[in-house]
Short mmCIF file of C-alpha atoms and ligand atoms in Angstrom, two decimals:
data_model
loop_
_atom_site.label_atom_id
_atom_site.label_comp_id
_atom_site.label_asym_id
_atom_site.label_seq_id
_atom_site.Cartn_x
_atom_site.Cartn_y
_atom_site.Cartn_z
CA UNK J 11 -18.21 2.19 -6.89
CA UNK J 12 -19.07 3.44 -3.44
CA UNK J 13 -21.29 6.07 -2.58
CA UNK J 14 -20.17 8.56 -0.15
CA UNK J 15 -21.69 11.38 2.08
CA UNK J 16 -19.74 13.99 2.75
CA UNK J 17 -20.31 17.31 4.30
CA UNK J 18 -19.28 19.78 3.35
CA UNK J 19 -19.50 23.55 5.72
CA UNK J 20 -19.39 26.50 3.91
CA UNK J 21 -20.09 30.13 5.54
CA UNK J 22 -23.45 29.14 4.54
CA UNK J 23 -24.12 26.92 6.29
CA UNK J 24 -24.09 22.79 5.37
CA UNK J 25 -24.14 21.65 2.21
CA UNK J 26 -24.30 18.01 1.63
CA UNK J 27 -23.19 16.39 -1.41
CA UNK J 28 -23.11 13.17 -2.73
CA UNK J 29 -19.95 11.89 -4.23
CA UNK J 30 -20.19 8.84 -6.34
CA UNK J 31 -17.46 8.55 -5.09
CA UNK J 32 -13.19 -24.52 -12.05
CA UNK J 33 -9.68 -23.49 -11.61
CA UNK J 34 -8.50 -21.82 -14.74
CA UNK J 35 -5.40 -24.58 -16.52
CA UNK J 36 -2.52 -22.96 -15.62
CA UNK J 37 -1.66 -23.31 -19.00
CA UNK J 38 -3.85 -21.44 -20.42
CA UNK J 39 -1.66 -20.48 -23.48
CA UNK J 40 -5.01 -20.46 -25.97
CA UNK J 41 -6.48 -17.36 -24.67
CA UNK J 42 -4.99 -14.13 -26.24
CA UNK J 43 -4.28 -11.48 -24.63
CA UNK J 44 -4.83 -11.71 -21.07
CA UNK J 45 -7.86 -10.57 -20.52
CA UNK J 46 -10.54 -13.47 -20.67
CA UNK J 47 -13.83 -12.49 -23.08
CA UNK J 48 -16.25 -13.98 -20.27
CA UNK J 49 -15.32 -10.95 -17.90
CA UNK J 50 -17.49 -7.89 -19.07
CA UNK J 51 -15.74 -5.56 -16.33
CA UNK J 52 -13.77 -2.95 -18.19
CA UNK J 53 -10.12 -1.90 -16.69
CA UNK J 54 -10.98 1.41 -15.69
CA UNK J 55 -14.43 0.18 -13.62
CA UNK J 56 -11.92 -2.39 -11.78
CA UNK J 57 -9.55 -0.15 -10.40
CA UNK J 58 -11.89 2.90 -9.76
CA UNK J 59 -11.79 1.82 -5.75
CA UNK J 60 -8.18 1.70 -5.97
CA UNK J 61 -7.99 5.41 -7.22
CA UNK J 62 -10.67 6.61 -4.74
CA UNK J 63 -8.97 5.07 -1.56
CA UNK J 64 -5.55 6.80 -1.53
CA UNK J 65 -4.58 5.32 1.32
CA UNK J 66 -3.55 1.26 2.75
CA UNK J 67 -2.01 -0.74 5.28
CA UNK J 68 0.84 -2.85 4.37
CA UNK J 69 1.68 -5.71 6.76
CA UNK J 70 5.18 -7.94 6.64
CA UNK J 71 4.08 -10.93 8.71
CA UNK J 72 5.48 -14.29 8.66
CA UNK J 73 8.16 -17.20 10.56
CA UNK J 74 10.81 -13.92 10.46
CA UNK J 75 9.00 -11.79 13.08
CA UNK J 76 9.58 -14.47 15.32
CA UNK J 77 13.02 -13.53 15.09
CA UNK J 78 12.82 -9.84 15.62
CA UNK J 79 15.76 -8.91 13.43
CA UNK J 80 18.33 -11.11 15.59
CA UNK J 81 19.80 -14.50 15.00
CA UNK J 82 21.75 -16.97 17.40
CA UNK J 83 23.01 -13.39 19.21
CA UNK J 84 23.83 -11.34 15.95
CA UNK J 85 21.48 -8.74 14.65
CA UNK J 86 20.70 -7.40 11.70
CA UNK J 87 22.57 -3.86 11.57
CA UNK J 88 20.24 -0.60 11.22
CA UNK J 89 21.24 2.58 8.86
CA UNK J 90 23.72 3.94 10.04
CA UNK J 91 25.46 1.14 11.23
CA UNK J 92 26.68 -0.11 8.20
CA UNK J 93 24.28 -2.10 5.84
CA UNK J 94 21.09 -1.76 6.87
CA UNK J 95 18.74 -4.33 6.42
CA UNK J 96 14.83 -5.81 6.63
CA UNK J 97 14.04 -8.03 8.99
CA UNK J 98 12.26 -10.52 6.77
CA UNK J 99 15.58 -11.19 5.13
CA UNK J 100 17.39 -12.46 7.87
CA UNK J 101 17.22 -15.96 6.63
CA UNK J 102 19.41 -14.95 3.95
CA UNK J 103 20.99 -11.63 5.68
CA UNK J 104 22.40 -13.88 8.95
CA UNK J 105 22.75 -17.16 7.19
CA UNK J 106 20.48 -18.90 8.91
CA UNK J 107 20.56 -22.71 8.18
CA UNK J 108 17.58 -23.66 6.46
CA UNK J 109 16.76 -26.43 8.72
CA UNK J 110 17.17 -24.22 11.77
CA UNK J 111 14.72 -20.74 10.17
CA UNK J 112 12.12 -23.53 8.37
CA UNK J 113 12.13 -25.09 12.20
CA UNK J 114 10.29 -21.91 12.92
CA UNK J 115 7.29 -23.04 11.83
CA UNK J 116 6.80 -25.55 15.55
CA UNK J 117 6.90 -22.36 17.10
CA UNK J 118 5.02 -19.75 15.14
CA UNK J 119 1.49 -19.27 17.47
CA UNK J 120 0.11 -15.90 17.64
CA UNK J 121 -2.08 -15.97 19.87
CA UNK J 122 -2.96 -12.79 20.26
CA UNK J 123 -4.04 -11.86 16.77
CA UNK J 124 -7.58 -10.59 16.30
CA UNK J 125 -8.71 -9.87 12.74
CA UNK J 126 -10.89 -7.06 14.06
CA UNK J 127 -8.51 -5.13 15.52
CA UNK J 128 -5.93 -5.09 12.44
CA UNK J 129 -8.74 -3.96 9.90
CA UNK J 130 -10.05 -1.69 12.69
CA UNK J 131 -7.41 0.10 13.07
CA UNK J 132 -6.57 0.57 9.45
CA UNK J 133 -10.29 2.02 8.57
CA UNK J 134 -10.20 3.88 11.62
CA UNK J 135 -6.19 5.44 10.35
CA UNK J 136 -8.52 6.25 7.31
CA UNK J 137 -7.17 3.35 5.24
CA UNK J 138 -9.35 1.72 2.68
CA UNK J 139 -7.59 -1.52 1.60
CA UNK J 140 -4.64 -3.43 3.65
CA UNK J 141 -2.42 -5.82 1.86
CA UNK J 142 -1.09 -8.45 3.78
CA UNK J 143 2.04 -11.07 3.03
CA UNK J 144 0.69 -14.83 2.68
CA UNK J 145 3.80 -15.88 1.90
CA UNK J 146 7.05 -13.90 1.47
CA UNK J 147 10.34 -14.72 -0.21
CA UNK J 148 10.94 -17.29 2.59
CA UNK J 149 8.25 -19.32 0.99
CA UNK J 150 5.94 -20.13 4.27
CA UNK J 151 1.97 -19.73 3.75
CA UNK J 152 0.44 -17.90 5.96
CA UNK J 153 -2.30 -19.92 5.22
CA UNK J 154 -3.39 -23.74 5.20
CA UNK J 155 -2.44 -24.54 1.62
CA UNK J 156 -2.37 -28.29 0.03
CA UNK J 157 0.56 -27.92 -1.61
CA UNK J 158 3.16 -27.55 1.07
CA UNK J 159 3.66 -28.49 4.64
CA UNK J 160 5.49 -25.24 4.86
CA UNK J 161 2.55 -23.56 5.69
CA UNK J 162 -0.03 -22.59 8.89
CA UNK J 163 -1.48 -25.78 9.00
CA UNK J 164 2.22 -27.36 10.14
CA UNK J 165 2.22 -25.05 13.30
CA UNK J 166 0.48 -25.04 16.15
CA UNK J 167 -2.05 -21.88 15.45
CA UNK J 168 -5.31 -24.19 14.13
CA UNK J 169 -7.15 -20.66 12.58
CA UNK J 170 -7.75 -19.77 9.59
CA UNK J 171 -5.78 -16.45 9.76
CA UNK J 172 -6.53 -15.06 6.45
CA UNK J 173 -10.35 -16.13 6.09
CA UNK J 174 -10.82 -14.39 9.82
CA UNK J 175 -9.31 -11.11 8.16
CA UNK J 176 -11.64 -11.46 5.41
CA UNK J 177 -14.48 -11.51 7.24
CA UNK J 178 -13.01 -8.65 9.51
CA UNK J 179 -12.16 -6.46 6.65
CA UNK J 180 -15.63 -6.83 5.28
CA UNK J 181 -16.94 -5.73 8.43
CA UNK J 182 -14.68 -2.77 8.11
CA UNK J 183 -15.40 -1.78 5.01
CA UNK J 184 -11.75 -2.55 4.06
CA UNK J 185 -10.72 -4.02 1.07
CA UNK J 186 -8.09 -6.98 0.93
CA UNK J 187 -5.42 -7.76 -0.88
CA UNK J 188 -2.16 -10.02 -0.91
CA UNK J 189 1.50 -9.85 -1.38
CA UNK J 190 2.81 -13.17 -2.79
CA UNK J 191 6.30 -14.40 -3.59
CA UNK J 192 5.51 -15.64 -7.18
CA UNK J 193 9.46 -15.12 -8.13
CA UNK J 194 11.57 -15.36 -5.08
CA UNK J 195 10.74 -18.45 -2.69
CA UNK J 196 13.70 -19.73 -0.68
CA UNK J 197 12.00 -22.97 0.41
CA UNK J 198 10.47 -24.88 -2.31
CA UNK J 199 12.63 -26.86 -5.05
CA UNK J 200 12.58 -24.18 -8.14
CA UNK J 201 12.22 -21.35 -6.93
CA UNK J 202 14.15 -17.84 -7.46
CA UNK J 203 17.06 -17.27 -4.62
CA UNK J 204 18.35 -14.55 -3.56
CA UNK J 205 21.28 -11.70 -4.90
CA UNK J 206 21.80 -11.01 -1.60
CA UNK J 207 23.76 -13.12 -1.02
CA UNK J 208 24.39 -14.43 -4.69
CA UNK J 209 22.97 -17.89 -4.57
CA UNK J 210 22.76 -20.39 -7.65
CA UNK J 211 19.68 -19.51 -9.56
CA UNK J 212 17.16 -22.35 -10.50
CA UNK J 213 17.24 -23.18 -14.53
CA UNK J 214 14.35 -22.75 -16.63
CA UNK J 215 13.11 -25.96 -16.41
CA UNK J 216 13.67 -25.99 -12.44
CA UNK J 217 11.54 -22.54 -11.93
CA UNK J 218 8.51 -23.86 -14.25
CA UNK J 219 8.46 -26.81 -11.99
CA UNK J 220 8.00 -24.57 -9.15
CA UNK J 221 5.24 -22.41 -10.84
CA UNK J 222 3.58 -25.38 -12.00
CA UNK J 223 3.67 -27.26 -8.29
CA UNK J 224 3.76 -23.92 -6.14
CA UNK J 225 2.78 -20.32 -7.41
CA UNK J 226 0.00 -21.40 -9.72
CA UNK J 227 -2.04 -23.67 -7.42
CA UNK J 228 -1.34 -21.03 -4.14
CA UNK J 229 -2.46 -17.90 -6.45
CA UNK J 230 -5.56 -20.16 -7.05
CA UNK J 231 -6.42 -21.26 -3.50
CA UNK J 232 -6.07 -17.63 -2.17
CA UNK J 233 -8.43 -16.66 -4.84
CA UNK J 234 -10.98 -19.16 -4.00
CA UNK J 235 -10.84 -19.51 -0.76
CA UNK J 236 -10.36 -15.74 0.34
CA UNK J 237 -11.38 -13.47 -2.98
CA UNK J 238 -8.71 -10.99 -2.39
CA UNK J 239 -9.15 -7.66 -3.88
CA UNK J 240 -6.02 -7.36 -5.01
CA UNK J 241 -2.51 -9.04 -5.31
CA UNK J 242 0.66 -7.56 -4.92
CA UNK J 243 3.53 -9.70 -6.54
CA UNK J 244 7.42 -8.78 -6.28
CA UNK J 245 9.96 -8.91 -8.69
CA UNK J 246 12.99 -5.98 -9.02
CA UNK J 247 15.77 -5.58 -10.93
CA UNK J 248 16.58 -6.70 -14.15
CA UNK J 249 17.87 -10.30 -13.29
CA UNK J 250 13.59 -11.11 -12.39
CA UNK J 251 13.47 -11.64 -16.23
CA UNK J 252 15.43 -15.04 -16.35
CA UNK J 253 12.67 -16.75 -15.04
CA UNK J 254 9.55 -13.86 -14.88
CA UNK J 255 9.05 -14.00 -18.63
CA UNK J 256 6.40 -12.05 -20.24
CA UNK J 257 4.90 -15.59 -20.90
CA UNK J 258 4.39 -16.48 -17.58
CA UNK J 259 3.57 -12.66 -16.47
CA UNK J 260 0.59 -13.19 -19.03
CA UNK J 261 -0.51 -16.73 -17.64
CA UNK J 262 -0.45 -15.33 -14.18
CA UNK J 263 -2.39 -12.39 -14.77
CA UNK J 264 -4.91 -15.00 -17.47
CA UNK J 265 -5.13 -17.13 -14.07
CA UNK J 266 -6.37 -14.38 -11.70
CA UNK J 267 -8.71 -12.04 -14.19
CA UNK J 268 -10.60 -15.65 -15.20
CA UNK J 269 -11.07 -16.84 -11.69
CA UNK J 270 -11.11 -13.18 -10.04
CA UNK J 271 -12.29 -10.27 -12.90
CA UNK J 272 -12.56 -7.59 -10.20
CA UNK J 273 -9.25 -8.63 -8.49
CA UNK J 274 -6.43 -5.94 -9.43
CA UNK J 275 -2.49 -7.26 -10.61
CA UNK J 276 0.45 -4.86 -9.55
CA UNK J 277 3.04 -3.80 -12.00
CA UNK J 278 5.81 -5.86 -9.78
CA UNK J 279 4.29 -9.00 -11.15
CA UNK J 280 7.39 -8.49 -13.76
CA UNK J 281 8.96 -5.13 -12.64
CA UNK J 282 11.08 -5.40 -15.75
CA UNK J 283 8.28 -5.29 -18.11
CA UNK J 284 4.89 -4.67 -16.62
CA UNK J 285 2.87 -4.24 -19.77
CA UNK J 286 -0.42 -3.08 -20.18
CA UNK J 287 -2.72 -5.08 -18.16
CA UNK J 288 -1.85 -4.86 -15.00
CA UNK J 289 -3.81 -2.25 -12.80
CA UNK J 290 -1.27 -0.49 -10.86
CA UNK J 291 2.21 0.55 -10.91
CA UNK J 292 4.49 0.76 -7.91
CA UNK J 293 7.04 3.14 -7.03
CA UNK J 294 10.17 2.18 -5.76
CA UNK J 295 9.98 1.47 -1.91
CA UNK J 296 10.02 4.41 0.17
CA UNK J 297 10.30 6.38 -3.03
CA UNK J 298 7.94 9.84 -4.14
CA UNK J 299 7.95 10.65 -7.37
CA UNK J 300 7.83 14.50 -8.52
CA UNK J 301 5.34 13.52 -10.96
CA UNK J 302 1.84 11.70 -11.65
CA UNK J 303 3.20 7.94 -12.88
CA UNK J 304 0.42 8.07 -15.81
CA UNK J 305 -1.88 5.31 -14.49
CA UNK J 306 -2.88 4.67 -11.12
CA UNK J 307 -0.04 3.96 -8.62
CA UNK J 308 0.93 3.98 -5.26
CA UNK J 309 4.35 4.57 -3.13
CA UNK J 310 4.71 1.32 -0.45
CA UNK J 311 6.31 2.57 2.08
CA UNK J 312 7.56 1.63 5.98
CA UNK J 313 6.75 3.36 9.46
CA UNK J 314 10.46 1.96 10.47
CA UNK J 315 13.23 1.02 8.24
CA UNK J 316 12.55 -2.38 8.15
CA UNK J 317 9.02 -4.07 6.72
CA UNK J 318 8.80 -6.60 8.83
CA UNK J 319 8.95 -6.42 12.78
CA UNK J 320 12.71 -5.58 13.85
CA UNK J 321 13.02 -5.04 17.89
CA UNK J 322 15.79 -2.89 17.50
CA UNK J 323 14.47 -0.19 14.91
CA UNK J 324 13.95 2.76 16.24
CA UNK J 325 13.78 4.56 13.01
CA UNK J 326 9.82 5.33 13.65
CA UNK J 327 8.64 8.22 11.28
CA UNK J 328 6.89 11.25 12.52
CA UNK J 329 3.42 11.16 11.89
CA UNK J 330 3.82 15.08 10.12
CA UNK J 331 6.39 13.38 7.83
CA UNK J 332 3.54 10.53 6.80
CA UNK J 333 1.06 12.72 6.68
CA UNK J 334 2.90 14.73 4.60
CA UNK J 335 4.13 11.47 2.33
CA UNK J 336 0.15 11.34 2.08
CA UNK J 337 -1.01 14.65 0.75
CA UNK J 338 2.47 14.88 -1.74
CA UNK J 339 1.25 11.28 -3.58
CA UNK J 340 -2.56 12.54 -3.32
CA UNK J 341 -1.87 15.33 -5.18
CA UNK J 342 0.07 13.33 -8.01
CA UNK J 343 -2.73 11.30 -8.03
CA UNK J 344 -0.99 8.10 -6.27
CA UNK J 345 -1.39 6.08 -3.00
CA UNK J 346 0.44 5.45 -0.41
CA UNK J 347 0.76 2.12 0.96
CA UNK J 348 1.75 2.23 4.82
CA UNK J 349 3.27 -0.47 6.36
CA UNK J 350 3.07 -2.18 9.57
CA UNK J 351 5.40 -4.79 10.98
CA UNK J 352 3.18 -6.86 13.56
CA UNK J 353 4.57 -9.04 16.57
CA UNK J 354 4.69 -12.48 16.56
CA UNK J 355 2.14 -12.84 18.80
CA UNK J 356 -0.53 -11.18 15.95
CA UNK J 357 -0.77 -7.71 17.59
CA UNK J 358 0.71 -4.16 16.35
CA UNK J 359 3.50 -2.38 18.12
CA UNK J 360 2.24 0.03 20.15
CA UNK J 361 4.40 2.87 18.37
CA UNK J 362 2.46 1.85 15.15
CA UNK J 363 -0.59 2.09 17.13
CA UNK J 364 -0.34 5.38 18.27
CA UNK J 365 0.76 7.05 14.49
CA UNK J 366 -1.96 5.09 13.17
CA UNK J 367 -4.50 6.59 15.34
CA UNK J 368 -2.81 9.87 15.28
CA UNK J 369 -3.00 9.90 11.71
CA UNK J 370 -6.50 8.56 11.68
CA UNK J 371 -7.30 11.67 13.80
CA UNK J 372 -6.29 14.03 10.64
CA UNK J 373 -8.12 12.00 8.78
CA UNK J 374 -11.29 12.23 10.41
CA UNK J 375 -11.46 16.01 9.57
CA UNK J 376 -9.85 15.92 6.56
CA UNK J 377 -10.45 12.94 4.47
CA UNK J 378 -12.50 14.70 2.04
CA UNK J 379 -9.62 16.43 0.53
CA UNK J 380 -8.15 12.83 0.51
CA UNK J 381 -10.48 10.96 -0.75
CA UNK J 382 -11.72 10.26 -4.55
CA UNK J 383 -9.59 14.15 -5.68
CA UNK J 384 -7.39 14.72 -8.60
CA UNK J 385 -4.40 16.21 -9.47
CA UNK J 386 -4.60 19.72 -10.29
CA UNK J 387 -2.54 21.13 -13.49
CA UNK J 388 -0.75 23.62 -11.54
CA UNK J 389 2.86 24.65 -10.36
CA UNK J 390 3.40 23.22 -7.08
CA UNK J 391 2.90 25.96 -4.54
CA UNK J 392 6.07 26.95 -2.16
CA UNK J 393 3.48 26.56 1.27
CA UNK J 394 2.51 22.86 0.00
CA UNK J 395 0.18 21.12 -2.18
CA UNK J 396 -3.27 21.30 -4.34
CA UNK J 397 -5.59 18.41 -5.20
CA UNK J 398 -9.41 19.04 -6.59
CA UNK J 399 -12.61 17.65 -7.27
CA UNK J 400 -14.93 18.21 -10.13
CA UNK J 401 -18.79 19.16 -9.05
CA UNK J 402 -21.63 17.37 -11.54
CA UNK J 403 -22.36 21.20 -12.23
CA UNK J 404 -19.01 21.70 -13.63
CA UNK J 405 -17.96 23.92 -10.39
CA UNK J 406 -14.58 22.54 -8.38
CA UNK J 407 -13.65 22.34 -4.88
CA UNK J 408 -10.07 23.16 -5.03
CA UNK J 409 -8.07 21.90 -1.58
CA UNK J 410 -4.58 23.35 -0.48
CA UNK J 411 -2.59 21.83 2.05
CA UNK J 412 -0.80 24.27 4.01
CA UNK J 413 2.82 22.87 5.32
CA UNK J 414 4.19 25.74 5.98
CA UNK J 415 1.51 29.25 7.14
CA UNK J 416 2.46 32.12 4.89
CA UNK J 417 3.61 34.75 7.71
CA UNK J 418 1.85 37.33 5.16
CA UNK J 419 -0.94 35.85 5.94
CA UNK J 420 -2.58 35.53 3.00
CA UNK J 421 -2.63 32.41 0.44
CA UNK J 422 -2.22 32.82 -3.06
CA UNK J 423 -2.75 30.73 -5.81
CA UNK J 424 -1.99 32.21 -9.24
CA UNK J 425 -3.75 30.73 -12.79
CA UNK J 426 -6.45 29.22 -11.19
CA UNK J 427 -8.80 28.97 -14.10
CA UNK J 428 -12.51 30.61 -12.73
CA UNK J 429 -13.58 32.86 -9.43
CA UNK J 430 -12.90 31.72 -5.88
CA UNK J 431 -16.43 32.09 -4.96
CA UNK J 432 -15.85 31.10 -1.06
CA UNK J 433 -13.45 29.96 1.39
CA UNK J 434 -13.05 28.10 4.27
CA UNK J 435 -10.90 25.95 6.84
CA UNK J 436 -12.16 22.46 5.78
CA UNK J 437 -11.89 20.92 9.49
CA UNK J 438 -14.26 23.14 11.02
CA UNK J 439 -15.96 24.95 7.98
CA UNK J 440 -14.50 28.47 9.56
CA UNK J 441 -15.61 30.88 6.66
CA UNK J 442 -12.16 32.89 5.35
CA UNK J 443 -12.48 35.84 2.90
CA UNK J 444 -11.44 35.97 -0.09
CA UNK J 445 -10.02 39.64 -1.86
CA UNK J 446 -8.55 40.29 -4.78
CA UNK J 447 -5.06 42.31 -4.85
CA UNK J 448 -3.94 45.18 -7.00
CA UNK J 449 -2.59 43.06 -9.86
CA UNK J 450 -6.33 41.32 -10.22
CA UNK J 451 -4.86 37.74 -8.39
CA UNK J 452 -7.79 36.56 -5.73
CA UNK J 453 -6.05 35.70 -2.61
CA UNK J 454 -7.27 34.13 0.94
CA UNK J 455 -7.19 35.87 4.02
CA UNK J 456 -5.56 34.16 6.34
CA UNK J 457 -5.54 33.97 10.34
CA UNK J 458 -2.32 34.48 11.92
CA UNK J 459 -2.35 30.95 13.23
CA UNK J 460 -2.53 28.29 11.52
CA UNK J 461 -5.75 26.14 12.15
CA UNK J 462 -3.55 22.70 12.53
CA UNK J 463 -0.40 22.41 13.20
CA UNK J 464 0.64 19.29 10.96
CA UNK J 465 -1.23 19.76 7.85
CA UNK J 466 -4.26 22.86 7.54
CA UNK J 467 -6.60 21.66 5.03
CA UNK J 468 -8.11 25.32 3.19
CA UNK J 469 -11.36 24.07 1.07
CA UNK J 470 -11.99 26.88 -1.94
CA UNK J 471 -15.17 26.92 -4.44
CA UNK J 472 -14.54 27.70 -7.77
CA UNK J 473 -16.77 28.47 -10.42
O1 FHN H 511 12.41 -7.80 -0.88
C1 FHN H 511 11.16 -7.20 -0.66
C2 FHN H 511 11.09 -6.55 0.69
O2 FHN H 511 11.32 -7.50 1.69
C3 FHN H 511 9.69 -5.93 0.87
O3 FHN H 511 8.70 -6.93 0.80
C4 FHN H 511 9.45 -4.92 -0.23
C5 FHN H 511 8.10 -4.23 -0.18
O4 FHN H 511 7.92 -3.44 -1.30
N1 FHN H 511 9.56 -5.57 -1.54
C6 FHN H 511 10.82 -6.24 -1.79
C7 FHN H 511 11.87 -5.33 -2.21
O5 FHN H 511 11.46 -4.45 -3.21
#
């Protein structure tokens, strides 16, 4: 668990407190359960980053940002013009030939891609972990991997693009994790096709021979040779279970906690049927629940409509809305998982950029209330939302996000359980009073503008 600084201005002045804040067989079908008896880290210890960070970078990277969202003239249609769809389907969404989309791979050079500046510009957006594809549903690795030639090693780029954002994310202080196909993989014999359109699914015996040859072997070089942090599979729907069975959702998850104990599983590794030992759950995309999920979980979510890079999406979210997205799933005690669509040429579109950094600005002065709080057992208030943390001496800091200034100028909170001892604007430590009304409720005085204009953080003591 890290160990944080973080100050903390009160009228009184500063107060600073410190917040604690050889290859497994694949079929390993002797081990019950699956969590392996050698590995002495218990669940909760594993995924206590996870529920600290609150925050991540997404990224959809891969052959299909080449494309941009257009094929042989055609592109893919955005909402509002009839189906909309993401850009890393286009194999599938445009009908590309295979020949002609796997043909991408004698082109696919970014050039331009520097680790440091990806994991830089997550930490500095206030992100703690970024989870990037190595291989989609197309079925290319974004990585030099010895069982395929559909892979980085076949193209003309000669790094190693995932060890150099290891390294970079290390220097960052951000962890890493991976999304990987396990279930759809439109390339190699076996593998699950898509609904969309229907295809002819693989048999039984087809799809093991692809786990066996393909997902097994990849989940096991990207644990040895990168030590990701954390994978995030993909299944949906019910029609995942033909060939995710809860047999081969256990070997998977055997396969990473004995190679990888610290190494969290997402609940998409069988959508259908997560069980109990994954880590995480996942909300639908782009979707925020009213309520806390019941163990730790996170939202993904895009900047545009599509995931991956699409030239002709111009449906970039305001950085109030994301901000926003941020403090509701903080204060149900979830993460949300940002995404970014990179270029083809490795760097970020410059309208990701700028939200990034804009939101990395809000951050800065408010990632306390962020960072490491918990839900409080409250009614949501009409102006916006509560989260809290718990002092060793049994005190709380109690943070309210204001969307919306209360013209009365004055912010109540009713039920809290204790005294408001003190007040204050958290960005700037600006002391506010606190009075108590004729019914006995404690309320905030407020100024008559309010101290941010996307989100004011108000930081309250109560004992
Ligand atoms: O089909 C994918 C999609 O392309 C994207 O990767 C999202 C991210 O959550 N997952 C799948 C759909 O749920």
């Amino acid at each position: 668990m890290n160990n944080r600084l973080v100050n903390i201005i009160w009228p009184t002045g500063f107060i600073s407190i410190i917040i604690s804040i050889g290859c497994a067989a694949y079929a390993a079908g002797d081990v019950g359960g699956t969590t392996p008896k050698a590995n002495n880290i218990s669940p909760t210890e594993r995924v206590a980053w996870f529920e600290e960070a609150r925050f991540g970078m997404f990224l959809h990277w891969g052959l299909y940002s080449e494309l941009a969202g257009c094929w042989d003239g055609k592109w893919m249609p955005q909402p509002g013009h009839g189906k909309s769809w993401y850009a890393e389907w286009i194999q599938m969404r445009l009908d590309v030939p295979d020949k002609e989309y796997q043909a991408l791979v004698k082109s696919f050079n970014p050039v331009k891609f520097d680790a440091d500046a990806w994991a830089g510009e997550a930490a500095g957006a206030g992100m703690r972990y970024l989870v990037l594809t190595a291989k989609h549903h197309d079925g290319f690795a974004l990585w030099d991997s010895a069982v395929t030639n559909y892979d980085l090693g076949s193209t003309p780029c000669k790094r190693d693009l995932l060890g150099e954002l290891a390294e970079a994310c290390r220097r960052h202080g951000v962890k890493l994790g991976f999304y990987y196909s396990h279930w759809q993989d439109w390339k190699h014999p076996g593998g699950a096709q898509p609904p969309w359109p229907e295809k002819k699914q693989p048999t039984d015996g087809e799809f093991e021979t692809y786990w066996q040859a393909i997902c097994l072997p990849q989940v096991t070089e990207l644990i040895d040779r990168y030590d990701p942090g954390m994978f995030w599979f993909d299944t949906w729907g019910k029609n995942a279970s033909e060939h995710i069975t809860t047999q081969r959702r256990d070997q998977l998850i055997r396969l990473v906690r004995t190679k990888s104990p610290r190494c969290l599983i997402n609940g998409r590794i069988c959508a259908h049927n997560p069980g109990n030992d994954v880590d995480y759950l996942s909300a639908g995309d782009n979707q925020f629940p009213e309520k806390n999920l019941g163990r730790p979980w996170q939202t993904p979510a895009t900047m545009q409509h599509s995931w991956a890079w699409h030239a002709r999406d111009f449906n970039w979210k305001s950085v109030d809305k994301m901000i926003g997205l941020l403090v509701h799933n903080t204060s149900l005690g979830g993460n949300y998982l940002l995404n970014v669509g990179p270029l083809p040429d490795g760097r970020f579109p410059a309208p990701a950029v700028r939200r990034l950094r804009e939101i990395g600005g809000w951050m800065a002065a408010n990632h306390e209330a962020i960072y490491d709080t918990e839900p409080v057992d409250l009614p949501r208030p009409k102006w916006g939302r509560l989260t809290q943390r718990i002092q060793k001496d049994g005190s709380r800091l109690l943070y309210a996000y204001v969307f919306d200034w209360p013209g009365e100028q004055r912010l109540l909170i009713k039920n809290i359980s204790g005294n408001i001892t003190a007040a204050a604007v958290l960005e700037t430590g600006q002391p506010l009073v606190v009075k108590t009304d004729k019914d006995g409720f404690q309320f905030i005085e407020l100024p008559e503008q309010a101290p941010d204009d996307r989100v004011s953080v108000i930081v309250l003591k109560i004992k």
